[in-house]
């Protein structure tokens, strides 16, 4: 019937209970009047009780219509399922929000880590430049001295040509002494240049080695954090799938199931067999009738009915 709704049934029940309480009170009044021999009072109570009973029958008449109970049960079941759906959607929305917040925190942590790595690289570069600055200063001084020698050679050549135009020629011994002195200085500067270059290469190798060690330490630190994070995720997932290890020790009756699901980690033959069974269902990512194999465990969804929820609890 169209009137078979939880709200209308609730209103009928409230009205019926009120009249039942009234009838109960009138029944007590009837017994009291009978015990006291008050016939007029007994008659009034009886008439009032019969009137209330007629009202009660009129109130509960919708409940006696054919199919009322079944229709009410169906509507109540639909309302219960709707509440469960709303609760499930609310839970899913909250879980999605928490997951998005976790991803945002992870992205922020990654950005902070990248900034820290960049700052560390700049600090290492500044330290390397500071260590190499002294060697570069020595190399610059040596280059400047070489430029001075070349300038002296050019100046002497120009003065020698000017003197020759005036008919003045220096003795060959003077040229030889000047060339010997310049060659000696060039050899000395070349030796110093090679020495400074070797010192720079050694410092660069040492600094690169230190920077490489620092990068390795940072990579190992990052990998350690990733391993700890993956291990924590695995423990949480195992706890959802197999129960809390503190509550369910290895000797618990769930251990055979755990061994079954983890057999591929201990047996190559089991791994091949499981992969063969999985490969039968490989489909492209855009396949309309299937999806790719998930990278990890598929966690169970929330209960959709009371029976399932009771079993989970």
Short mmCIF file of C-alpha atoms in Angstrom, two decimals:
data_model
loop_
_atom_site.label_atom_id
_atom_site.label_comp_id
_atom_site.label_asym_id
_atom_site.label_seq_id
_atom_site.Cartn_x
_atom_site.Cartn_y
_atom_site.Cartn_z
CA UNK A 1 0.00 0.00 0.00
CA UNK A 2 1.08 3.57 -0.69
CA UNK A 3 0.76 4.52 3.00
CA UNK A 4 3.17 1.78 4.07
CA UNK A 5 6.13 3.91 5.06
CA UNK A 6 8.36 3.81 8.15
CA UNK A 7 7.22 7.32 9.19
CA UNK A 8 3.50 6.50 8.89
CA UNK A 9 3.98 3.16 10.66
CA UNK A 10 5.83 4.99 13.45
CA UNK A 11 2.96 7.48 13.80
CA UNK A 12 0.41 4.63 13.89
CA UNK A 13 2.47 2.82 16.52
CA UNK A 14 2.70 5.93 18.71
CA UNK A 15 -1.05 6.57 18.43
CA UNK A 16 -1.85 2.90 19.12
CA UNK A 17 0.43 2.74 22.16
CA UNK A 18 -1.26 5.84 23.58
CA UNK A 19 -4.68 4.25 23.29
CA UNK A 20 -3.41 0.93 24.69
CA UNK A 21 -2.13 2.81 27.73
CA UNK A 22 -5.56 4.49 28.05
CA UNK A 23 -7.37 1.14 27.81
CA UNK A 24 -5.05 -0.32 30.46
CA UNK A 25 -5.85 2.54 32.82
CA UNK A 26 -9.60 2.08 32.18
CA UNK A 27 -9.32 -1.65 32.87
CA UNK A 28 -7.83 -0.85 36.27
CA UNK A 29 -10.68 1.61 36.87
CA UNK A 30 -13.22 -1.09 35.92
CA UNK A 31 -11.71 -3.57 38.40
CA UNK A 32 -11.66 -0.93 41.09
CA UNK A 33 -15.31 0.02 40.45
CA UNK A 34 -16.29 -3.65 40.48
CA UNK A 35 -14.52 -4.21 43.79
CA UNK A 36 -16.19 -1.16 45.31
CA UNK A 37 -19.62 -1.97 43.83
CA UNK A 38 -19.81 1.35 42.00
CA UNK A 39 -22.11 0.40 39.13
CA UNK A 40 -22.45 3.91 37.60
CA UNK A 41 -18.69 4.37 37.65
CA UNK A 42 -18.18 0.89 36.20
CA UNK A 43 -20.63 1.66 33.37
CA UNK A 44 -18.92 4.97 32.53
CA UNK A 45 -15.49 3.29 32.52
CA UNK A 46 -16.81 0.51 30.31
CA UNK A 47 -18.30 2.93 27.78
CA UNK A 48 -15.10 4.94 27.68
CA UNK A 49 -13.02 1.77 27.32
CA UNK A 50 -15.18 0.55 24.44
CA UNK A 51 -14.84 3.93 22.73
CA UNK A 52 -11.05 3.84 23.13
CA UNK A 53 -11.00 0.27 21.79
CA UNK A 54 -12.98 1.40 18.73
CA UNK A 55 -10.42 4.20 18.21
CA UNK A 56 -7.59 1.68 18.62
CA UNK A 57 -9.11 -0.63 15.99
CA UNK A 58 -9.49 2.35 13.65
CA UNK A 59 -5.89 3.42 14.22
CA UNK A 60 -4.41 -0.04 13.60
CA UNK A 61 -6.65 -0.78 10.60
CA UNK A 62 -3.91 0.30 8.08
CA UNK A 63 -1.58 -2.27 9.63
CA UNK A 64 -4.08 -5.02 8.80
CA UNK A 65 -4.28 -4.21 5.11
CA UNK A 66 -3.02 -6.99 2.80
CA UNK A 67 0.64 -6.55 1.97
CA UNK A 68 1.18 -3.71 4.46
CA UNK A 69 3.78 -5.57 6.50
CA UNK A 70 5.70 -6.74 3.43
CA UNK A 71 5.64 -3.27 1.87
CA UNK A 72 6.79 -1.74 5.14
CA UNK A 73 9.59 -4.30 5.40
CA UNK A 74 10.77 -3.55 1.84
CA UNK A 75 10.75 0.21 2.43
CA UNK A 76 12.57 -0.18 5.73
CA UNK A 77 15.18 -2.39 4.01
CA UNK A 78 15.63 0.21 1.25
CA UNK A 79 16.03 2.93 3.86
CA UNK A 80 18.61 0.81 5.72
CA UNK A 81 20.55 0.16 2.52
CA UNK A 82 20.42 3.85 1.66
CA UNK A 83 21.87 4.69 5.08
CA UNK A 84 24.61 2.10 4.55
CA UNK A 85 25.39 3.57 1.11
CA UNK A 86 25.60 7.06 2.57
CA UNK A 87 27.83 5.82 5.37
CA UNK A 88 30.03 3.97 2.88
CA UNK A 89 30.28 7.03 0.61
CA UNK A 90 31.10 9.20 3.59
CA UNK A 91 33.79 6.76 4.66
CA UNK A 92 35.16 6.57 1.12
CA UNK A 93 35.19 10.36 0.85
CA UNK A 94 37.01 10.61 4.17
CA UNK A 95 39.48 7.94 3.07
CA UNK A 96 40.02 9.74 -0.25
CA UNK A 97 40.57 13.01 1.58
CA UNK A 98 43.07 11.39 3.93
CA UNK A 99 44.84 9.77 0.98
CA UNK A 100 45.00 13.11 -0.86
CA UNK A 101 46.36 14.76 2.29
CA UNK A 102 48.97 12.00 2.57
CA UNK A 103 49.95 12.47 -1.10
CA UNK A 104 50.16 16.24 -0.59
CA UNK A 105 52.37 15.73 2.46
CA UNK A 106 54.53 13.33 0.49
CA UNK A 107 54.85 15.83 -2.39
CA UNK A 108 55.73 18.58 0.06
CA UNK A 109 58.33 16.37 1.74
CA UNK A 110 59.77 15.54 -1.68
CA UNK A 111 59.99 19.25 -2.59
CA UNK A 112 61.66 20.01 0.72
CA UNK A 113 64.11 17.19 0.12
CA UNK A 114 64.90 18.47 -3.37
CA UNK A 115 65.51 21.98 -2.00
CA UNK A 116 67.74 20.56 0.72
CA UNK A 117 69.69 18.53 -1.83
CA UNK A 118 70.10 21.62 -4.04
CA UNK A 119 71.30 23.70 -1.09
CA UNK A 120 73.70 20.94 -0.11
CA UNK A 121 75.08 20.82 -3.64
CA UNK A 122 75.58 24.57 -3.58
CA UNK A 123 77.32 24.35 -0.21
CA UNK A 124 79.61 21.61 -1.51
CA UNK A 125 80.34 23.67 -4.62
CA UNK A 126 81.08 26.76 -2.50
CA UNK A 127 83.40 24.71 -0.28
CA UNK A 128 85.16 23.31 -3.35
CA UNK A 129 85.55 26.79 -4.83
CA UNK A 130 86.97 28.03 -1.54
CA UNK A 131 89.53 25.20 -1.44
CA UNK A 132 90.49 25.71 -5.11
CA UNK A 133 90.62 29.50 -4.91
CA UNK A 134 94.19 29.50 -3.54
CA UNK A 135 95.44 27.24 -6.32
CA UNK A 136 93.62 29.34 -8.93
CA UNK A 137 95.21 32.47 -7.49
CA UNK A 138 98.66 30.90 -7.87
CA UNK A 139 97.82 29.90 -11.43
CA UNK A 140 96.68 33.44 -12.18
CA UNK A 141 99.92 34.87 -10.77
CA UNK A 142 101.94 32.46 -12.91
CA UNK A 143 99.99 33.43 -16.02
CA UNK A 144 100.49 37.11 -15.26
CA UNK A 145 104.24 36.55 -14.91
CA UNK A 146 104.28 34.75 -18.26
CA UNK A 147 102.50 37.73 -19.82
CA UNK A 148 105.10 40.04 -18.26
CA UNK A 149 107.93 37.95 -19.77
CA UNK A 150 106.32 38.05 -23.21
CA UNK A 151 105.88 41.78 -22.82
CA UNK A 152 109.56 42.18 -21.91
CA UNK A 153 110.59 40.15 -24.94
CA UNK A 154 108.41 42.29 -27.20
CA UNK A 155 109.71 45.54 -25.59
CA UNK A 156 113.36 44.49 -26.00
CA UNK A 157 112.72 43.57 -29.62
CA UNK A 158 111.18 47.00 -30.30
CA UNK A 159 114.03 48.84 -28.56
CA UNK A 160 116.62 46.72 -30.39
CA UNK A 161 115.02 47.62 -33.74
CA UNK A 162 114.94 51.31 -32.81
CA UNK A 163 118.60 51.22 -31.81
CA UNK A 164 119.54 49.43 -35.03
CA UNK A 165 117.86 52.22 -37.03
CA UNK A 166 120.13 54.65 -35.18
CA UNK A 167 123.17 52.52 -35.94
CA UNK A 168 123.54 51.17 -32.39
CA UNK A 169 123.84 47.36 -32.11
CA UNK A 170 124.16 45.54 -28.74
CA UNK A 171 126.81 42.84 -28.45
CA UNK A 172 125.76 39.22 -29.03
CA UNK A 173 126.61 38.37 -25.42
CA UNK A 174 123.86 40.70 -24.21
CA UNK A 175 121.28 38.96 -26.41
CA UNK A 176 122.46 35.58 -25.22
CA UNK A 177 122.34 36.63 -21.56
CA UNK A 178 118.82 38.03 -21.98
CA UNK A 179 117.54 34.91 -23.77
CA UNK A 180 119.14 32.63 -21.16
CA UNK A 181 117.48 34.57 -18.38
CA UNK A 182 114.10 34.56 -20.08
CA UNK A 183 114.30 30.84 -20.84
CA UNK A 184 115.24 30.16 -17.23
CA UNK A 185 112.24 32.12 -16.00
CA UNK A 186 109.95 30.42 -18.54
CA UNK A 187 111.15 27.00 -17.39
CA UNK A 188 110.55 27.97 -13.78
CA UNK A 189 107.05 29.29 -14.55
CA UNK A 190 106.23 26.21 -16.64
CA UNK A 191 107.31 23.98 -13.79
CA UNK A 192 105.16 25.95 -11.38
CA UNK A 193 102.23 25.83 -13.80
CA UNK A 194 102.44 22.04 -14.06
CA UNK A 195 102.78 21.80 -10.28
CA UNK A 196 99.71 23.97 -9.71
CA UNK A 197 97.72 22.02 -12.33
CA UNK A 198 98.62 18.75 -10.62
CA UNK A 199 97.65 20.25 -7.27
CA UNK A 200 94.31 21.39 -8.73
CA UNK A 201 93.60 17.95 -10.20
CA UNK A 202 94.41 16.30 -6.87
CA UNK A 203 92.12 18.70 -5.01
CA UNK A 204 89.33 18.18 -7.55
CA UNK A 205 89.62 14.41 -7.25
CA UNK A 206 89.54 14.69 -3.46
CA UNK A 207 86.55 17.04 -3.49
CA UNK A 208 84.69 14.93 -6.04
CA UNK A 209 85.34 11.89 -3.88
CA UNK A 210 83.95 13.69 -0.83
CA UNK A 211 80.93 14.90 -2.79
CA UNK A 212 80.35 11.40 -4.15
CA UNK A 213 80.54 9.98 -0.62
CA UNK A 214 78.09 12.62 0.55
CA UNK A 215 75.71 11.79 -2.30
CA UNK A 216 76.00 8.08 -1.52
CA UNK A 217 75.17 8.74 2.12
CA UNK A 218 72.16 10.80 1.11
CA UNK A 219 71.00 8.11 -1.35
CA UNK A 220 71.43 5.41 1.30
CA UNK A 221 69.53 7.55 3.79
CA UNK A 222 66.72 8.07 1.27
CA UNK A 223 66.62 4.37 0.40
CA UNK A 224 66.51 3.49 4.08
CA UNK A 225 63.50 5.78 4.56
CA UNK A 226 61.81 4.24 1.52
CA UNK A 227 62.47 0.72 2.83
CA UNK A 228 61.07 1.64 6.24
CA UNK A 229 58.02 3.21 4.59
CA UNK A 230 57.43 0.13 2.40
CA UNK A 231 57.92 -2.16 5.39
CA UNK A 232 55.39 -0.16 7.41
CA UNK A 233 52.91 -0.31 4.53
CA UNK A 234 53.47 -4.05 4.22
CA UNK A 235 52.91 -4.54 7.96
CA UNK A 236 49.69 -2.50 7.81
CA UNK A 237 48.47 -4.44 4.77
CA UNK A 238 49.37 -7.79 6.34
CA UNK A 239 47.57 -6.72 9.49
CA UNK A 240 44.42 -5.95 7.47
CA UNK A 241 44.65 -9.20 5.52
CA UNK A 242 45.92 -11.64 8.16
CA UNK A 243 45.22 -9.88 11.44
CA UNK A 244 47.43 -8.22 14.04
CA UNK A 245 50.61 -10.32 14.61
CA UNK A 246 50.34 -9.63 18.34
CA UNK A 247 46.80 -11.00 18.35
CA UNK A 248 47.43 -13.77 15.79
CA UNK A 249 50.87 -15.34 16.35
CA UNK A 250 52.56 -17.52 13.75
CA UNK A 251 51.19 -20.69 15.33
CA UNK A 252 47.63 -19.42 14.89
CA UNK A 253 45.21 -21.23 12.63
CA UNK A 254 45.56 -18.44 10.00
CA UNK A 255 49.20 -19.39 9.43
CA UNK A 256 48.39 -22.01 6.73
CA UNK A 257 46.53 -19.35 4.74
CA UNK A 258 49.44 -16.96 5.17
CA UNK A 259 51.84 -19.66 3.96
CA UNK A 260 49.59 -20.27 0.95
CA UNK A 261 49.49 -16.62 -0.10
CA UNK A 262 53.24 -16.17 0.44
CA UNK A 263 54.38 -19.46 -1.11
CA UNK A 264 55.76 -17.70 -4.20
CA UNK A 265 58.36 -15.97 -2.00
CA UNK A 266 59.85 -19.31 -1.03
CA UNK A 267 59.30 -21.52 -4.08
CA UNK A 268 60.23 -20.83 -7.70
CA UNK A 269 57.81 -23.51 -8.93
CA UNK A 270 54.96 -21.90 -7.00
CA UNK A 271 55.94 -18.50 -8.40
CA UNK A 272 55.89 -19.82 -11.97
CA UNK A 273 52.52 -21.51 -11.43
CA UNK A 274 50.96 -18.37 -9.93
CA UNK A 275 52.37 -16.18 -12.71
CA UNK A 276 50.99 -18.62 -15.30
CA UNK A 277 47.54 -18.37 -13.73
CA UNK A 278 47.72 -14.58 -13.56
CA UNK A 279 49.00 -14.23 -17.13
CA UNK A 280 45.81 -15.84 -18.42
CA UNK A 281 43.95 -12.69 -17.41
CA UNK A 282 46.38 -10.04 -18.68
CA UNK A 283 44.51 -7.31 -20.53
CA UNK A 284 45.44 -3.82 -21.77
CA UNK A 285 44.84 -0.86 -19.48
CA UNK A 286 41.93 0.40 -21.62
CA UNK A 287 40.17 -2.96 -21.95
CA UNK A 288 36.40 -2.49 -21.33
CA UNK A 289 35.90 -5.84 -19.59
CA UNK A 290 38.90 -5.93 -17.31
CA UNK A 291 41.77 -4.08 -15.70
CA UNK A 292 45.48 -4.56 -15.21
CA UNK A 293 46.84 -6.76 -12.45
CA UNK A 294 47.25 -4.62 -9.30
CA UNK A 295 50.83 -4.10 -8.09
CA UNK A 296 50.07 -5.33 -4.57
CA UNK A 297 47.40 -6.81 -2.33
CA UNK A 298 43.74 -6.02 -3.09
CA UNK A 299 42.26 -4.88 0.21
CA UNK A 300 38.66 -5.88 0.99
CA UNK A 301 35.94 -3.28 0.63
CA UNK A 302 33.64 -2.19 3.44
CA UNK A 303 30.71 -4.47 4.41
CA UNK A 304 27.57 -3.85 2.38
CA UNK A 305 25.14 -5.64 4.69
CA UNK A 306 24.71 -6.48 8.38
CA UNK A 307 25.56 -10.16 7.95
CA UNK A 308 28.89 -9.38 6.36
CA UNK A 309 29.63 -6.70 8.98
CA UNK A 310 28.86 -9.21 11.75
CA UNK A 311 31.27 -11.72 10.22
CA UNK A 312 34.01 -9.10 9.92
CA UNK A 313 33.57 -8.00 13.50
#
